[in-house]
Short mmCIF file of C-alpha atoms in Angstrom, two decimals:
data_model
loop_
_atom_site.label_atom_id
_atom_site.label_comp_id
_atom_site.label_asym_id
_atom_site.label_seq_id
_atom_site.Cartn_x
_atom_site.Cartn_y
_atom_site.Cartn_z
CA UNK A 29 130.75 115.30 101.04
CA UNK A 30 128.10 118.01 100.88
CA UNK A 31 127.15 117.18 104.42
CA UNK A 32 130.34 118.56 105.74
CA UNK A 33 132.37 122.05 105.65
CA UNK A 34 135.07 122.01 103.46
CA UNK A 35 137.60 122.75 106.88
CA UNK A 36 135.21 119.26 108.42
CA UNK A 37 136.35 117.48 105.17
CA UNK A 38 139.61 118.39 104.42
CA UNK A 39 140.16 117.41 108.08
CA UNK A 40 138.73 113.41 108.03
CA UNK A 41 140.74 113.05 104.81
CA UNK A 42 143.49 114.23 106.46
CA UNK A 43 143.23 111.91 109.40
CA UNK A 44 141.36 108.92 107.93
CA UNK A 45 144.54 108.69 105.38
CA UNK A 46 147.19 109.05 108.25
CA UNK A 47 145.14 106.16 110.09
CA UNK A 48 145.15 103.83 106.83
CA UNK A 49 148.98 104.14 107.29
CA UNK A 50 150.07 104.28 110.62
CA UNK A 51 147.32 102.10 113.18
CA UNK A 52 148.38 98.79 113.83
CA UNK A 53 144.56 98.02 113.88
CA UNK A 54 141.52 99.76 113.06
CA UNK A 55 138.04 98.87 114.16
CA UNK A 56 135.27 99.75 111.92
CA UNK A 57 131.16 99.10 112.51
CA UNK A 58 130.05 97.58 109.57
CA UNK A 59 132.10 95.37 106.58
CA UNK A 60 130.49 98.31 104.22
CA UNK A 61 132.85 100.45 106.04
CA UNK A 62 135.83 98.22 105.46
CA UNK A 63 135.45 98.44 101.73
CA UNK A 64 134.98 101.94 101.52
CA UNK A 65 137.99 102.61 103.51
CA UNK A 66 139.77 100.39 101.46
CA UNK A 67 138.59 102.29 98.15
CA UNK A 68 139.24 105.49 99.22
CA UNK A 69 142.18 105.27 101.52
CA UNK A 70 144.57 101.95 100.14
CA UNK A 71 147.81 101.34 101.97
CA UNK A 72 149.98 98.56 102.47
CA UNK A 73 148.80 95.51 104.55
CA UNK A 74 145.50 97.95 105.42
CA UNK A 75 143.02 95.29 104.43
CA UNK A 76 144.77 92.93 107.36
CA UNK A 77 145.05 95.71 110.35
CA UNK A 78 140.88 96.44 109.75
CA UNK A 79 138.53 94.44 112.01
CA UNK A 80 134.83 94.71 111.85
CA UNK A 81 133.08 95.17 115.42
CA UNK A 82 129.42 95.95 114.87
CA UNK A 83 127.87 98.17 117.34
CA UNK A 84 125.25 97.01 120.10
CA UNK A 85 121.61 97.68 120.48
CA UNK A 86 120.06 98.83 123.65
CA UNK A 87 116.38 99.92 124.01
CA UNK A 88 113.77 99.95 126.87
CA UNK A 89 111.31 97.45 127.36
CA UNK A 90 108.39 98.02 125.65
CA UNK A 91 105.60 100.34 127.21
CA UNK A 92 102.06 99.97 127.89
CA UNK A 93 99.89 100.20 124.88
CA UNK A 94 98.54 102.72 126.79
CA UNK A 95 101.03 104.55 128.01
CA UNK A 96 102.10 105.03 124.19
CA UNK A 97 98.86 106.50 123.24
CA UNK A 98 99.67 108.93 126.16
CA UNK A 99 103.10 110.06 124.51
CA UNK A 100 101.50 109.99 121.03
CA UNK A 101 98.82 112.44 122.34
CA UNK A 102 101.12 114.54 124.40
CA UNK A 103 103.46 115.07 121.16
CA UNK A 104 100.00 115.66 119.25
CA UNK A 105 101.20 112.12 116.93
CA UNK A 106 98.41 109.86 115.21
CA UNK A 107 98.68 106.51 114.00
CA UNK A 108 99.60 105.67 111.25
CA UNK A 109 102.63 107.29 110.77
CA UNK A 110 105.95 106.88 109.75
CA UNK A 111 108.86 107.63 111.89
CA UNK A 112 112.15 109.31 110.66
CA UNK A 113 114.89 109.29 113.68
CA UNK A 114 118.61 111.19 113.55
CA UNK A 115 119.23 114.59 112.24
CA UNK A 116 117.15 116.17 109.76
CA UNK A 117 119.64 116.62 107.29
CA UNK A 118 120.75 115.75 103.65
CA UNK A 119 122.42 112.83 103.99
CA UNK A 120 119.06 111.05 106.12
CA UNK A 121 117.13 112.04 102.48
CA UNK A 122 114.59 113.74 104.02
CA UNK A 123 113.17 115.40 101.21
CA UNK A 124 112.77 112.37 98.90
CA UNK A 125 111.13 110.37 101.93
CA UNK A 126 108.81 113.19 102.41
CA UNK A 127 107.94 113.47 98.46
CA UNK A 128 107.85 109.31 98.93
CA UNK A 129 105.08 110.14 101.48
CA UNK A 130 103.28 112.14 99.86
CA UNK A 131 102.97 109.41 96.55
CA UNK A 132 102.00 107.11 99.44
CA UNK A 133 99.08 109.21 100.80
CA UNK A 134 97.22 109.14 97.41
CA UNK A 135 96.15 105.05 98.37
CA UNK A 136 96.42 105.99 102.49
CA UNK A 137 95.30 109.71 102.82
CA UNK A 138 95.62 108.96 107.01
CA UNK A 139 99.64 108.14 106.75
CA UNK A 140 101.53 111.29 108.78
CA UNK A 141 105.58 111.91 108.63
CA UNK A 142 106.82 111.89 111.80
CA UNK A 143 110.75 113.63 112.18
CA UNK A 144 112.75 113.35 115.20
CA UNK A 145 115.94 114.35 115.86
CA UNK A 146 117.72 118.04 115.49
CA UNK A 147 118.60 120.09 112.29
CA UNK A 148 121.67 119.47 110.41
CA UNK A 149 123.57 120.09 107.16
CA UNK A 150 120.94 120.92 104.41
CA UNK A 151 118.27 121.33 106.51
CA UNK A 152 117.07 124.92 104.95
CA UNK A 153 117.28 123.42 101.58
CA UNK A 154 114.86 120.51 102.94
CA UNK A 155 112.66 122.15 104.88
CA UNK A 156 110.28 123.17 102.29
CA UNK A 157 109.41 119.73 101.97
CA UNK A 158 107.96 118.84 105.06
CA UNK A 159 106.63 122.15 106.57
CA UNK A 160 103.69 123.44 106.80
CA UNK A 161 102.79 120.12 105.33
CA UNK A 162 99.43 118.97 107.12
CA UNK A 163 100.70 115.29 107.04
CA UNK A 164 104.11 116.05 108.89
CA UNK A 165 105.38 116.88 112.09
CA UNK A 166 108.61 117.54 113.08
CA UNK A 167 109.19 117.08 116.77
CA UNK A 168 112.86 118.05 116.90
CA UNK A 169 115.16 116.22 119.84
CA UNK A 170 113.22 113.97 121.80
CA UNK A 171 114.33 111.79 125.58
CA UNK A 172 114.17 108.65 124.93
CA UNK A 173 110.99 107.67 126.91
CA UNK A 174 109.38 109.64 124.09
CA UNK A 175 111.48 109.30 121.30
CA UNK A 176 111.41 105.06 121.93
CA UNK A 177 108.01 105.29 122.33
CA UNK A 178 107.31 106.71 119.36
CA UNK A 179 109.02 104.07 117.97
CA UNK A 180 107.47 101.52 119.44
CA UNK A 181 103.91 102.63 117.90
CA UNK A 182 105.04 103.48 114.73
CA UNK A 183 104.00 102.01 111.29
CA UNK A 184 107.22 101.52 110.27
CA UNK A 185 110.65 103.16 110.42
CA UNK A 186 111.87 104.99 106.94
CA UNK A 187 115.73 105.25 106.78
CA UNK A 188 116.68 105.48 102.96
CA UNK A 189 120.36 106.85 103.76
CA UNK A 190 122.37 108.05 101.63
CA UNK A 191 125.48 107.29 103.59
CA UNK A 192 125.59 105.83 106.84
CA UNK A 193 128.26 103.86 108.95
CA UNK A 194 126.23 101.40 110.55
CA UNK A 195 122.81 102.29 111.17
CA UNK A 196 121.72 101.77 114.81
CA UNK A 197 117.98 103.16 114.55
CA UNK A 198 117.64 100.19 112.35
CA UNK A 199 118.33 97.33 115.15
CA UNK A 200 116.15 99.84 117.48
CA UNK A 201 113.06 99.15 114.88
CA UNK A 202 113.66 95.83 114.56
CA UNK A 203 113.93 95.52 118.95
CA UNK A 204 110.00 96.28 118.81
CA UNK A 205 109.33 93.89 116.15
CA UNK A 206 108.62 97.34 113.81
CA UNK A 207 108.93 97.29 109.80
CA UNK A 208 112.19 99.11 108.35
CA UNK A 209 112.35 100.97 105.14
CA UNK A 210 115.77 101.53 104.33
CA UNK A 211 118.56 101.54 101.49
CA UNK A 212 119.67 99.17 99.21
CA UNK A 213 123.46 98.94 98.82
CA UNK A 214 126.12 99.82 101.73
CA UNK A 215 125.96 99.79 105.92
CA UNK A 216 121.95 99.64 105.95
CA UNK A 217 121.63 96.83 103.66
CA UNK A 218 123.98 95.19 105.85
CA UNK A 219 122.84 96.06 108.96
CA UNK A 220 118.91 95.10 108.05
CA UNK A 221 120.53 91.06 107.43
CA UNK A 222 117.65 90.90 104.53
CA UNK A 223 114.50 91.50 106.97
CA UNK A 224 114.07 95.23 105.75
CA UNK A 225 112.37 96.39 102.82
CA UNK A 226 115.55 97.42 100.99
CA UNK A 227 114.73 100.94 98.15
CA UNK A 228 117.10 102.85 96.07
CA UNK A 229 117.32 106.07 98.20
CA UNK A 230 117.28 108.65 95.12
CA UNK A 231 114.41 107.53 93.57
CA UNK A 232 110.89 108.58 95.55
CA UNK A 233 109.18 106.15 93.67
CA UNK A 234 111.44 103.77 95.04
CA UNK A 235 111.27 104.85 98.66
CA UNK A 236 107.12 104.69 98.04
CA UNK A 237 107.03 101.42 96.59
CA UNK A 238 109.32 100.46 100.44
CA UNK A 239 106.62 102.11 101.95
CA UNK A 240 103.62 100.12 100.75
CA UNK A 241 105.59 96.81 101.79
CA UNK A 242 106.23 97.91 105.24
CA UNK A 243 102.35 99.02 105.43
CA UNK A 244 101.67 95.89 104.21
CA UNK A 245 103.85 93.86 107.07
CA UNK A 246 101.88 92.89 109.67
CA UNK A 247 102.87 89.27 110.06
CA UNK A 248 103.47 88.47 113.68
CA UNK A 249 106.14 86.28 112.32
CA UNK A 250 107.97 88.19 110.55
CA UNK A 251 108.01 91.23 113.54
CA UNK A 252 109.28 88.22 115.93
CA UNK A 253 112.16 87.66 113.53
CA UNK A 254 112.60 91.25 113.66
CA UNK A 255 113.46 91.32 117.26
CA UNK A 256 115.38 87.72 117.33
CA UNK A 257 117.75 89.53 114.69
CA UNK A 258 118.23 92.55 117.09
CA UNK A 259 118.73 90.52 120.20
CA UNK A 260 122.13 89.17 118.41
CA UNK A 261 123.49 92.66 118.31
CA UNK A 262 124.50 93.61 122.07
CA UNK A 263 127.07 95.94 123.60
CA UNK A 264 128.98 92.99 125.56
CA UNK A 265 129.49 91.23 122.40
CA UNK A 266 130.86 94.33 121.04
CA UNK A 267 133.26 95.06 124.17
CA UNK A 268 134.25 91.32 123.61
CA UNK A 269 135.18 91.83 120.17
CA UNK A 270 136.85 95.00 121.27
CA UNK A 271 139.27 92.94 123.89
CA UNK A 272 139.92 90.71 121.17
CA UNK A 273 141.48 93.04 118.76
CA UNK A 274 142.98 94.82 121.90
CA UNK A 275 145.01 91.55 122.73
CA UNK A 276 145.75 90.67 119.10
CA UNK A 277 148.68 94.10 119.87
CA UNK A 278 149.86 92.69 123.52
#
């Protein structure tokens, strides 16, 4: 709730319960979604009208080891790092990640924090966190050339959510075969299908502990069931899906 204006929150109560009670069929992204709609919003026959349709994944092909140094340099990025994508705001748990990072840098003094992605709710309260820390660097929006490539040569994703719906940057890890450090519990857990290294999100010490498994990851194997995972989530099966519960009303 905190990551919303009271006028933002009053309004999706307002309209999430009128949609519990009046759609003939809602489409959500992720089962963890189902049940929290059911908690929060019950209504009569509501568990029947809700269909899960998980989202796609679409990413470039990878680039040229080389040409990924050239980004990395350009941004002023070194490797190792890890790589936080979406808005820097409360809910993403920004400030424990970076406090996990720091725990983390007492065994791998080299390991940087690498944000991307524009400020949002909480951000001020975060900040001091992360800035004017030598270790971090906060790049702000990126395009995607950059943003995937940084990505692509990164140590490992870190995504310890508090909240999230589905969880796309996950899949976009897990396209390049890259480690994911993410939450235990909800969408993400979900999402990761048990090939993440799952943390509880308010504990640093938690979130650190992720972070030394994903450095640890390097099996070829295990990156290669990474992307096999990914390649299961696309946007035609989504529009499919989509049809689907679009003809179940004709």
């Amino acid at each position: 709730p905190e990551g919303y204006t009271p006028h933002g929150r009053a309004y999706l109560v307002a309209t999430t319960w009128l949609t519990a009670r009046t759609a003939d069929r809602i489409i959500v992204p992720s089962a963890a979604v189902k049940n929290d709609v059911l908690r929060l919003f019950p209504a009569k026959g509501l568990a029947d009208r809700i269909r899960v349709v998980p989202h796609g994944v679409s990413v470039p092909a990878p680039l040229a080891d080389g040409e990924c140094a050239m980004v990395r340099a350009h941004l002023g990025v070194r490797q190792p790092y890890a790589l936080m994508l979406g808005r820097v705001e409360a809910k993403k748990n920004v400030a424990r990640a970076a406090q996990a990072i720091a725990l983390v840098r007492k065994e791998h003094p080299d390991l940087q924090l690498v944000l991307v992605g524009r400020p949002g709710a909480g951000y001020e309260r975060m900040r001091p966190s992360f800035v004017g820390q030598s270790w971090a660097a906060e790049l702000g929006p990126l395009p995607d050339r950059e943003m995937f490539a940084l990505l692509q040569g990164a140590s490992f994703l870190l995504f310890p959510s508090l909240a999230e719906g589905f969880g796309l940057p996950i899949l976009e890890a897990f396209s390049y075969g890259v480690p994911v450090v993410t939450s235990a519990g909800g969408a993400t857990e979900e999402v990761s299908g048990g090939l993440a290294h799952l943390v509880d999100p308010p504990s640093p010490e938690s979130i650190a502990d992720g972070i030394r498994r994903a450095l640890a990851d390097t099996d070829p194997a295990a990156a290669e069931r990474r992307r096999a995972y990914a390649a299961g989530f696309t946007w035609a099966a989504a529009g499919q899906k989509t049809v689907a519960v679009l003809k179940e009303l004709l």
